[in-house]
mmCIF file of C-alpha atoms and ligand atoms in Angstrom:
data_model
loop_
_atom_site.group_PDB
_atom_site.id
_atom_site.type_symbol
_atom_site.label_atom_id
_atom_site.label_comp_id
_atom_site.label_asym_id
_atom_site.label_seq_id
_atom_site.Cartn_x
_atom_site.Cartn_y
_atom_site.Cartn_z
ATOM 1 C CA UNK A 1 120.413 93.363 87.006
ATOM 2 C CA UNK A 2 120.637 89.724 85.797
ATOM 3 C CA UNK A 3 119.263 86.542 87.637
ATOM 4 C CA UNK A 4 122.046 85.911 89.638
ATOM 5 C CA UNK A 5 121.557 88.965 91.391
ATOM 6 C CA UNK A 6 117.882 88.801 91.833
ATOM 7 C CA UNK A 7 118.392 85.305 93.621
ATOM 8 C CA UNK A 8 121.034 86.746 95.493
ATOM 9 C CA UNK A 9 118.503 89.295 96.707
ATOM 10 C CA UNK A 10 115.088 86.835 97.356
ATOM 11 C CA UNK A 11 117.330 84.619 99.516
ATOM 12 C CA UNK A 12 118.713 87.369 101.387
ATOM 13 C CA UNK A 13 114.805 88.664 101.294
ATOM 14 C CA UNK A 14 113.727 85.095 103.081
ATOM 15 C CA UNK A 15 117.173 84.626 105.292
ATOM 16 C CA UNK A 16 116.259 87.925 107.196
ATOM 17 C CA UNK A 17 112.609 87.645 108.038
ATOM 18 C CA UNK A 18 112.158 84.195 110.317
ATOM 19 C CA UNK A 19 109.649 85.640 112.233
ATOM 20 C CA UNK A 20 107.646 87.747 109.894
ATOM 21 C CA UNK A 21 107.388 84.916 107.887
ATOM 22 C CA UNK A 22 106.743 82.798 110.240
ATOM 23 C CA UNK A 23 104.203 85.279 111.267
ATOM 24 C CA UNK A 24 102.015 85.851 107.767
ATOM 25 C CA UNK A 25 102.328 82.097 107.179
ATOM 26 C CA UNK A 26 99.665 81.109 109.791
ATOM 27 C CA UNK A 27 96.068 80.892 108.445
ATOM 28 C CA UNK A 28 93.646 83.875 109.531
ATOM 29 C CA UNK A 29 89.663 82.981 109.835
ATOM 30 C CA UNK A 30 88.399 84.956 106.264
ATOM 31 C CA UNK A 31 84.616 85.253 108.644
ATOM 32 C CA UNK A 32 86.245 87.306 111.657
ATOM 33 C CA UNK A 33 88.174 88.863 108.911
ATOM 34 C CA UNK A 34 85.332 90.021 106.846
ATOM 35 C CA UNK A 35 83.701 91.758 109.875
ATOM 36 C CA UNK A 36 86.546 93.769 110.638
ATOM 37 C CA UNK A 37 87.499 94.740 106.867
ATOM 38 C CA UNK A 38 83.216 95.865 106.361
ATOM 39 C CA UNK A 39 83.325 97.603 110.075
ATOM 40 C CA UNK A 40 86.963 99.635 108.890
ATOM 41 C CA UNK A 41 88.942 98.898 105.287
ATOM 42 C CA UNK A 42 85.497 99.172 103.220
ATOM 43 C CA UNK A 43 85.152 102.618 103.386
ATOM 44 C CA UNK A 44 88.391 103.092 101.112
ATOM 45 C CA UNK A 45 89.278 99.268 99.764
ATOM 46 C CA UNK A 46 85.389 98.061 98.829
ATOM 47 C CA UNK A 47 83.442 95.445 100.687
ATOM 48 C CA UNK A 48 84.869 93.188 98.573
ATOM 49 C CA UNK A 49 88.224 94.641 98.447
ATOM 50 C CA UNK A 50 88.050 96.083 94.733
ATOM 51 C CA UNK A 51 88.229 99.461 95.700
ATOM 52 C CA UNK A 52 86.902 102.135 93.616
ATOM 53 C CA UNK A 53 89.032 104.869 93.748
ATOM 54 C CA UNK A 54 92.045 104.377 91.682
ATOM 55 C CA UNK A 55 95.039 105.408 94.919
ATOM 56 C CA UNK A 56 93.918 103.152 96.895
ATOM 57 C CA UNK A 57 94.369 99.999 96.471
ATOM 58 C CA UNK A 58 92.777 96.790 95.524
ATOM 59 C CA UNK A 59 93.008 93.859 97.575
ATOM 60 C CA UNK A 60 90.638 91.657 96.205
ATOM 61 C CA UNK A 61 92.734 87.644 95.519
ATOM 62 C CA UNK A 62 96.700 89.318 96.958
ATOM 63 C CA UNK A 63 98.119 86.757 98.306
ATOM 64 C CA UNK A 64 97.064 86.575 101.957
ATOM 65 C CA UNK A 65 101.133 86.252 103.235
ATOM 66 C CA UNK A 66 101.715 89.455 101.675
ATOM 67 C CA UNK A 67 98.920 91.416 102.720
ATOM 68 C CA UNK A 68 99.221 90.356 106.576
ATOM 69 C CA UNK A 69 103.068 91.418 105.686
ATOM 70 C CA UNK A 70 102.119 95.067 104.657
ATOM 71 C CA UNK A 71 99.804 95.190 107.915
ATOM 72 C CA UNK A 72 102.796 94.531 109.947
ATOM 73 C CA UNK A 73 104.902 96.781 108.841
ATOM 74 C CA UNK A 74 102.632 99.804 108.637
ATOM 75 C CA UNK A 75 102.491 99.397 111.936
ATOM 76 C CA UNK A 76 104.273 102.156 114.232
ATOM 77 C CA UNK A 77 106.056 100.616 117.571
ATOM 78 C CA UNK A 78 106.499 103.205 119.817
ATOM 79 C CA UNK A 79 107.327 106.117 118.534
ATOM 80 C CA UNK A 80 109.848 103.519 115.257
ATOM 81 C CA UNK A 81 109.056 104.232 112.603
ATOM 82 C CA UNK A 82 107.021 102.265 110.880
ATOM 83 C CA UNK A 83 108.908 99.796 107.885
ATOM 84 C CA UNK A 84 106.128 100.635 105.131
ATOM 85 C CA UNK A 85 105.467 104.285 105.611
ATOM 86 C CA UNK A 86 101.575 106.214 104.830
ATOM 87 C CA UNK A 87 100.256 107.568 107.480
ATOM 88 C CA UNK A 88 96.258 106.429 106.617
ATOM 89 C CA UNK A 89 97.158 103.067 106.800
ATOM 90 C CA UNK A 90 99.665 103.176 109.972
ATOM 91 C CA UNK A 91 96.559 104.805 111.259
ATOM 92 C CA UNK A 92 94.425 101.919 110.762
ATOM 93 C CA UNK A 93 96.783 99.287 112.166
ATOM 94 C CA UNK A 94 96.736 100.616 115.561
ATOM 95 C CA UNK A 95 93.922 98.707 116.912
ATOM 96 C CA UNK A 96 95.103 95.528 115.087
ATOM 97 C CA UNK A 97 96.536 92.211 116.492
ATOM 98 C CA UNK A 98 98.904 90.272 113.881
ATOM 99 C CA UNK A 99 96.022 87.589 114.647
ATOM 100 C CA UNK A 100 92.962 90.596 112.950
ATOM 101 C CA UNK A 101 95.629 91.070 110.190
ATOM 102 C CA UNK A 102 96.182 87.116 109.542
ATOM 103 C CA UNK A 103 92.015 87.450 109.679
ATOM 104 C CA UNK A 104 91.445 90.419 107.001
ATOM 105 C CA UNK A 105 93.889 89.184 104.506
ATOM 106 C CA UNK A 106 92.450 85.411 104.490
ATOM 107 C CA UNK A 107 89.591 87.434 103.800
ATOM 108 C CA UNK A 108 90.556 89.453 100.831
ATOM 109 C CA UNK A 109 93.086 86.356 99.515
ATOM 110 C CA UNK A 110 89.586 84.788 99.439
ATOM 111 C CA UNK A 111 87.679 87.879 96.762
ATOM 112 C CA UNK A 112 87.040 87.724 93.331
ATOM 113 C CA UNK A 113 89.492 90.395 92.014
ATOM 114 C CA UNK A 114 87.562 92.924 88.855
ATOM 115 C CA UNK A 115 88.777 94.789 86.766
ATOM 116 C CA UNK A 116 92.065 98.158 87.850
ATOM 117 C CA UNK A 117 91.014 101.822 86.674
ATOM 118 C CA UNK A 118 93.480 102.873 84.773
ATOM 119 C CA UNK A 119 93.184 106.493 82.335
ATOM 120 C CA UNK A 120 95.498 105.163 79.022
ATOM 121 C CA UNK A 121 93.416 105.063 75.860
ATOM 122 C CA UNK A 122 96.664 105.045 73.890
ATOM 123 C CA UNK A 123 97.454 101.639 72.659
ATOM 124 C CA UNK A 124 100.893 102.066 71.854
ATOM 125 C CA UNK A 125 101.560 103.474 75.544
ATOM 126 C CA UNK A 126 99.976 100.506 76.268
ATOM 127 C CA UNK A 127 101.727 98.359 74.248
ATOM 128 C CA UNK A 128 105.126 99.794 75.360
ATOM 129 C CA UNK A 129 103.577 99.350 79.211
ATOM 130 C CA UNK A 130 103.117 95.642 77.570
ATOM 131 C CA UNK A 131 106.861 94.493 76.299
ATOM 132 C CA UNK A 132 108.271 96.425 79.398
ATOM 133 C CA UNK A 133 106.113 94.256 81.728
ATOM 134 C CA UNK A 134 106.809 91.258 79.535
ATOM 135 C CA UNK A 135 110.331 91.923 78.719
ATOM 136 C CA UNK A 136 112.369 94.476 80.461
ATOM 137 C CA UNK A 137 114.244 97.378 78.711
ATOM 138 C CA UNK A 138 117.481 95.767 77.382
ATOM 139 C CA UNK A 139 118.845 98.793 76.880
ATOM 140 C CA UNK A 140 118.676 100.304 79.777
ATOM 141 C CA UNK A 141 118.668 97.103 81.771
ATOM 142 C CA UNK A 142 115.721 97.252 83.395
ATOM 143 C CA UNK A 143 114.049 92.991 84.377
ATOM 144 C CA UNK A 144 111.358 91.708 82.879
ATOM 145 C CA UNK A 145 108.294 92.626 85.639
ATOM 146 C CA UNK A 146 107.031 88.785 84.834
ATOM 147 C CA UNK A 147 109.805 87.852 85.074
ATOM 148 C CA UNK A 148 109.122 88.371 89.689
ATOM 149 C CA UNK A 149 105.336 88.383 88.742
ATOM 150 C CA UNK A 150 103.968 86.455 86.351
ATOM 151 C CA UNK A 151 103.742 86.888 82.774
ATOM 152 C CA UNK A 152 99.650 86.807 83.883
ATOM 153 C CA UNK A 153 100.333 89.146 86.816
ATOM 154 C CA UNK A 154 99.269 86.838 89.459
ATOM 155 C CA UNK A 155 102.516 87.182 91.112
ATOM 156 C CA UNK A 156 103.999 84.051 93.489
ATOM 157 C CA UNK A 157 102.901 83.614 97.450
ATOM 158 C CA UNK A 158 104.801 84.425 99.490
ATOM 159 C CA UNK A 159 107.365 87.001 98.254
ATOM 160 C CA UNK A 160 106.172 88.304 94.516
ATOM 161 C CA UNK A 161 102.278 90.584 95.303
ATOM 162 C CA UNK A 162 99.813 90.243 92.473
ATOM 163 C CA UNK A 163 100.174 92.934 90.130
ATOM 164 C CA UNK A 164 97.104 92.004 87.851
ATOM 165 C CA UNK A 165 93.695 94.201 88.432
ATOM 166 C CA UNK A 166 95.484 96.806 89.785
ATOM 167 C CA UNK A 167 94.314 100.290 89.382
ATOM 168 C CA UNK A 168 96.926 102.483 87.504
ATOM 169 C CA UNK A 169 97.106 105.516 90.183
ATOM 170 C CA UNK A 170 98.217 103.603 93.035
ATOM 171 C CA UNK A 171 100.765 100.980 90.773
ATOM 172 C CA UNK A 172 102.467 104.810 89.761
ATOM 173 C CA UNK A 173 102.018 106.268 93.337
ATOM 174 C CA UNK A 174 103.997 102.554 94.616
ATOM 175 C CA UNK A 175 106.313 102.994 91.883
ATOM 176 C CA UNK A 176 107.776 106.431 92.887
ATOM 177 C CA UNK A 177 108.016 105.671 96.133
ATOM 178 C CA UNK A 178 110.887 102.444 95.453
ATOM 179 C CA UNK A 179 112.528 104.873 93.795
ATOM 180 C CA UNK A 180 112.052 108.126 96.116
ATOM 181 C CA UNK A 181 113.668 105.510 98.727
ATOM 182 C CA UNK A 182 110.174 106.155 100.535
ATOM 183 C CA UNK A 183 108.932 102.565 100.364
ATOM 184 C CA UNK A 184 111.649 100.495 101.103
ATOM 185 C CA UNK A 185 110.670 97.200 102.417
ATOM 186 C CA UNK A 186 111.272 94.883 100.003
ATOM 187 C CA UNK A 187 115.046 95.487 101.470
ATOM 188 C CA UNK A 188 116.058 97.357 98.048
ATOM 189 C CA UNK A 189 113.839 94.746 95.386
ATOM 190 C CA UNK A 190 112.345 96.829 93.389
ATOM 191 C CA UNK A 191 114.261 100.368 94.156
ATOM 192 C CA UNK A 192 116.915 97.790 91.355
ATOM 193 C CA UNK A 193 114.448 96.972 89.279
ATOM 194 C CA UNK A 194 112.825 100.385 88.293
ATOM 195 C CA UNK A 195 115.742 102.696 88.788
ATOM 196 C CA UNK A 196 116.520 103.335 85.222
ATOM 197 C CA UNK A 197 113.215 103.048 84.471
ATOM 198 C CA UNK A 198 112.026 106.701 82.549
ATOM 199 C CA UNK A 199 108.489 108.529 84.414
ATOM 200 C CA UNK A 200 106.979 107.826 81.163
ATOM 201 C CA UNK A 201 107.688 103.894 81.428
ATOM 202 C CA UNK A 202 106.425 103.777 84.922
ATOM 203 C CA UNK A 203 103.139 105.195 83.877
ATOM 204 C CA UNK A 204 102.955 103.158 80.359
ATOM 205 C CA UNK A 205 103.952 99.947 82.698
ATOM 206 C CA UNK A 206 101.286 100.959 85.495
ATOM 207 C CA UNK A 207 98.557 101.572 83.129
ATOM 208 C CA UNK A 208 99.250 98.111 81.264
ATOM 209 C CA UNK A 209 99.550 96.699 84.452
ATOM 210 C CA UNK A 210 95.602 98.044 84.861
ATOM 211 C CA UNK A 211 94.232 95.585 81.962
ATOM 212 C CA UNK A 212 96.143 92.837 82.962
ATOM 213 C CA UNK A 213 93.175 89.933 84.151
HETATM 214 C C1 LIG B 301 90.569 106.159 104.269
HETATM 215 C C2 LIG B 301 91.275 105.082 103.627
HETATM 216 C C3 LIG B 301 91.766 103.664 104.042
HETATM 217 C C4 LIG B 301 90.887 102.943 105.132
HETATM 218 C C5 LIG B 301 90.196 103.131 105.621
HETATM 219 C C6 LIG B 301 92.116 101.808 104.863
HETATM 220 N N1 LIG B 301 92.653 102.002 104.081
HETATM 221 FE FE1 LIG B 301 93.878 100.650 103.402
HETATM 222 N N2 LIG B 301 95.327 102.226 102.630
HETATM 223 C C7 LIG B 301 94.440 102.763 101.972
HETATM 224 C C8 LIG B 301 95.973 103.679 101.190
HETATM 225 C C9 LIG B 301 95.579 105.289 100.422
HETATM 226 C C10 LIG B 301 96.686 102.286 101.101
HETATM 227 C C11 LIG B 301 97.847 102.832 100.273
HETATM 228 C C12 LIG B 301 99.376 102.977 100.953
HETATM 229 C C13 LIG B 301 100.184 103.307 100.642
HETATM 230 O O1 LIG B 301 100.134 105.062 99.895
HETATM 231 O O2 LIG B 301 101.503 103.033 100.656
HETATM 232 C C14 LIG B 301 96.178 101.413 101.631
HETATM 233 C C15 LIG B 301 96.898 100.853 101.320
HETATM 234 C C16 LIG B 301 96.219 99.209 102.271
HETATM 235 C C17 LIG B 301 97.318 97.793 101.509
HETATM 236 C C18 LIG B 301 98.761 98.156 101.388
HETATM 237 C C19 LIG B 301 97.858 97.313 99.909
HETATM 238 C C20 LIG B 301 98.726 96.818 98.718
HETATM 239 O O3 LIG B 301 98.904 96.149 97.704
HETATM 240 O O4 LIG B 301 100.294 97.059 99.550
HETATM 241 C C21 LIG B 301 96.882 97.013 102.502
HETATM 242 C C22 LIG B 301 96.683 95.562 103.406
HETATM 243 C C23 LIG B 301 95.248 97.469 103.438
HETATM 244 N N3 LIG B 301 95.393 99.019 102.817
HETATM 245 C C24 LIG B 301 94.834 97.198 104.652
HETATM 246 C C25 LIG B 301 93.550 98.034 104.873
HETATM 247 C C26 LIG B 301 92.906 97.457 105.485
HETATM 248 C C27 LIG B 301 92.873 95.598 106.334
HETATM 249 C C28 LIG B 301 92.547 98.092 106.199
HETATM 250 C C29 LIG B 301 90.850 98.030 107.563
HETATM 251 C C30 LIG B 301 91.834 97.805 109.008
HETATM 252 C C31 LIG B 301 92.057 99.105 105.525
HETATM 253 N N4 LIG B 301 93.140 99.594 105.196
HETATM 254 C C32 LIG B 301 91.820 101.085 105.108
HETATM 255 C C33 LIG B 301 93.966 103.788 102.354
HETATM 256 C C34 LIG B 301 92.518 103.594 103.589
HETATM 257 C C1 LIG B 302 113.450 90.749 91.403
HETATM 258 C C2 LIG B 302 111.584 90.648 91.109
HETATM 259 C C3 LIG B 302 110.784 91.582 91.004
HETATM 260 C C4 LIG B 302 111.290 92.146 89.536
HETATM 261 C C5 LIG B 302 112.125 92.046 88.501
HETATM 262 C C6 LIG B 302 110.102 92.691 89.280
HETATM 263 N N1 LIG B 302 109.831 93.150 91.269
HETATM 264 FE FE1 LIG B 302 107.603 93.953 91.912
HETATM 265 N N2 LIG B 302 108.047 93.125 93.885
HETATM 266 C C7 LIG B 302 108.944 92.588 93.729
HETATM 267 C C8 LIG B 302 108.741 92.592 95.273
HETATM 268 C C9 LIG B 302 109.690 91.196 96.299
HETATM 269 C C10 LIG B 302 107.187 93.076 96.075
HETATM 270 C C11 LIG B 302 107.043 93.304 97.588
HETATM 271 C C12 LIG B 302 107.019 94.000 98.399
HETATM 272 C C13 LIG B 302 107.079 94.282 100.382
HETATM 273 O O1 LIG B 302 106.577 92.465 100.072
HETATM 274 O O2 LIG B 302 106.622 94.681 100.426
HETATM 275 C C14 LIG B 302 107.649 94.028 95.073
HETATM 276 C C15 LIG B 302 106.358 95.058 94.851
HETATM 277 C C16 LIG B 302 105.616 95.331 93.844
HETATM 278 C C17 LIG B 302 105.107 96.286 93.794
HETATM 279 C C18 LIG B 302 103.495 96.709 94.903
HETATM 280 C C19 LIG B 302 102.814 96.020 94.703
HETATM 281 C C20 LIG B 302 101.839 96.931 95.650
HETATM 282 O O3 LIG B 302 100.477 96.161 95.758
HETATM 283 O O4 LIG B 302 101.553 97.651 96.750
HETATM 284 C C21 LIG B 302 104.565 97.123 92.573
HETATM 285 C C22 LIG B 302 103.578 98.487 92.125
HETATM 286 C C23 LIG B 302 105.323 96.369 91.302
HETATM 287 N N3 LIG B 302 105.984 95.259 92.192
HETATM 288 C C24 LIG B 302 105.386 96.398 89.951
HETATM 289 C C25 LIG B 302 106.517 95.899 89.495
HETATM 290 C C26 LIG B 302 107.288 96.359 87.818
HETATM 291 C C27 LIG B 302 105.853 97.561 87.171
HETATM 292 C C28 LIG B 302 108.226 95.317 87.682
HETATM 293 C C29 LIG B 302 109.132 95.258 86.335
HETATM 294 C C30 LIG B 302 108.844 96.865 85.769
HETATM 295 C C31 LIG B 302 108.989 95.098 88.531
HETATM 296 N N4 LIG B 302 107.017 95.040 89.756
HETATM 297 C C32 LIG B 302 109.034 94.180 88.819
HETATM 298 C C33 LIG B 302 109.596 92.537 93.660
HETATM 299 C C34 LIG B 302 110.283 92.383 92.147
#
């Protein structure tokens, strides 16, 4: 995919979601967010948002706008399916208002991220992941992850999430979900990025991301 296609995709993303943008841009109250987090979320995402269970994502240091967007999109409105499909998280957000979501997002965004959990120790696999992350794969047209998520994995708010320090198992599950159309709350951007990646490339890049700080 070339840069112009990327830009067009991003512009479409921005233009098509003015209401969502307004909801996610407003700042929340981290103190109130911490209270809800301690009561409801800590069991799976840990008290400071650095989850210790690889299938549960770490939230510490993630951009507030991105977190609020995800929480809004996990929520089912009546019988309409949620924009982002996760039975676990849909149940978690049922009782939350948009204000609660912003407060939670403000809290997690302030936490300091620690290292992600990976399982790969083979240097060659990690190196393969790093090459894709930083430079993509010209042969099968995979763009560099770093072009949107930045070389250090810190992402670019509001649209491009932080990936650094995320657990490999969670990242790989998301790549597969984008690939299979189970997750498509990004207007198809990630599907275009990864549709030509091999299973091995997806695994290698997920392992590398967990080692990024
Ligand atoms: C029972 C365990 C559990 C609880 C409790 C829980 N979560 Fe989650 N959370 C998950 C799992 C599993 C996922 C991954 C969902 C998927 O497969 O896409 C997730 C995903 C998320 C995401 C998306 C992260 C990303 O990087 O896209 C956010 C944000 C989130 N949770 C916030 C919360 C908040 C806030 C609460 C409390 C109100 C909470 N969670 C409670 C298990 C849990
Ligand atoms: C053209 C820009 C772009 C490129 C290039 C890109 N991404 Fe993304 N990525 C996005 C956007 C936008 C989202 C956020 C989707 C949303 O709002 O839910 C995202 C989300 C993700 C997520 C979900 C994060 C989470 O916490 O759930 C993962 C994992 C991810 N990207 C990995 C990658 C990898 C690996 C590469 C390189 C192979 C890559 N991305 C390249 C734009 C990009």
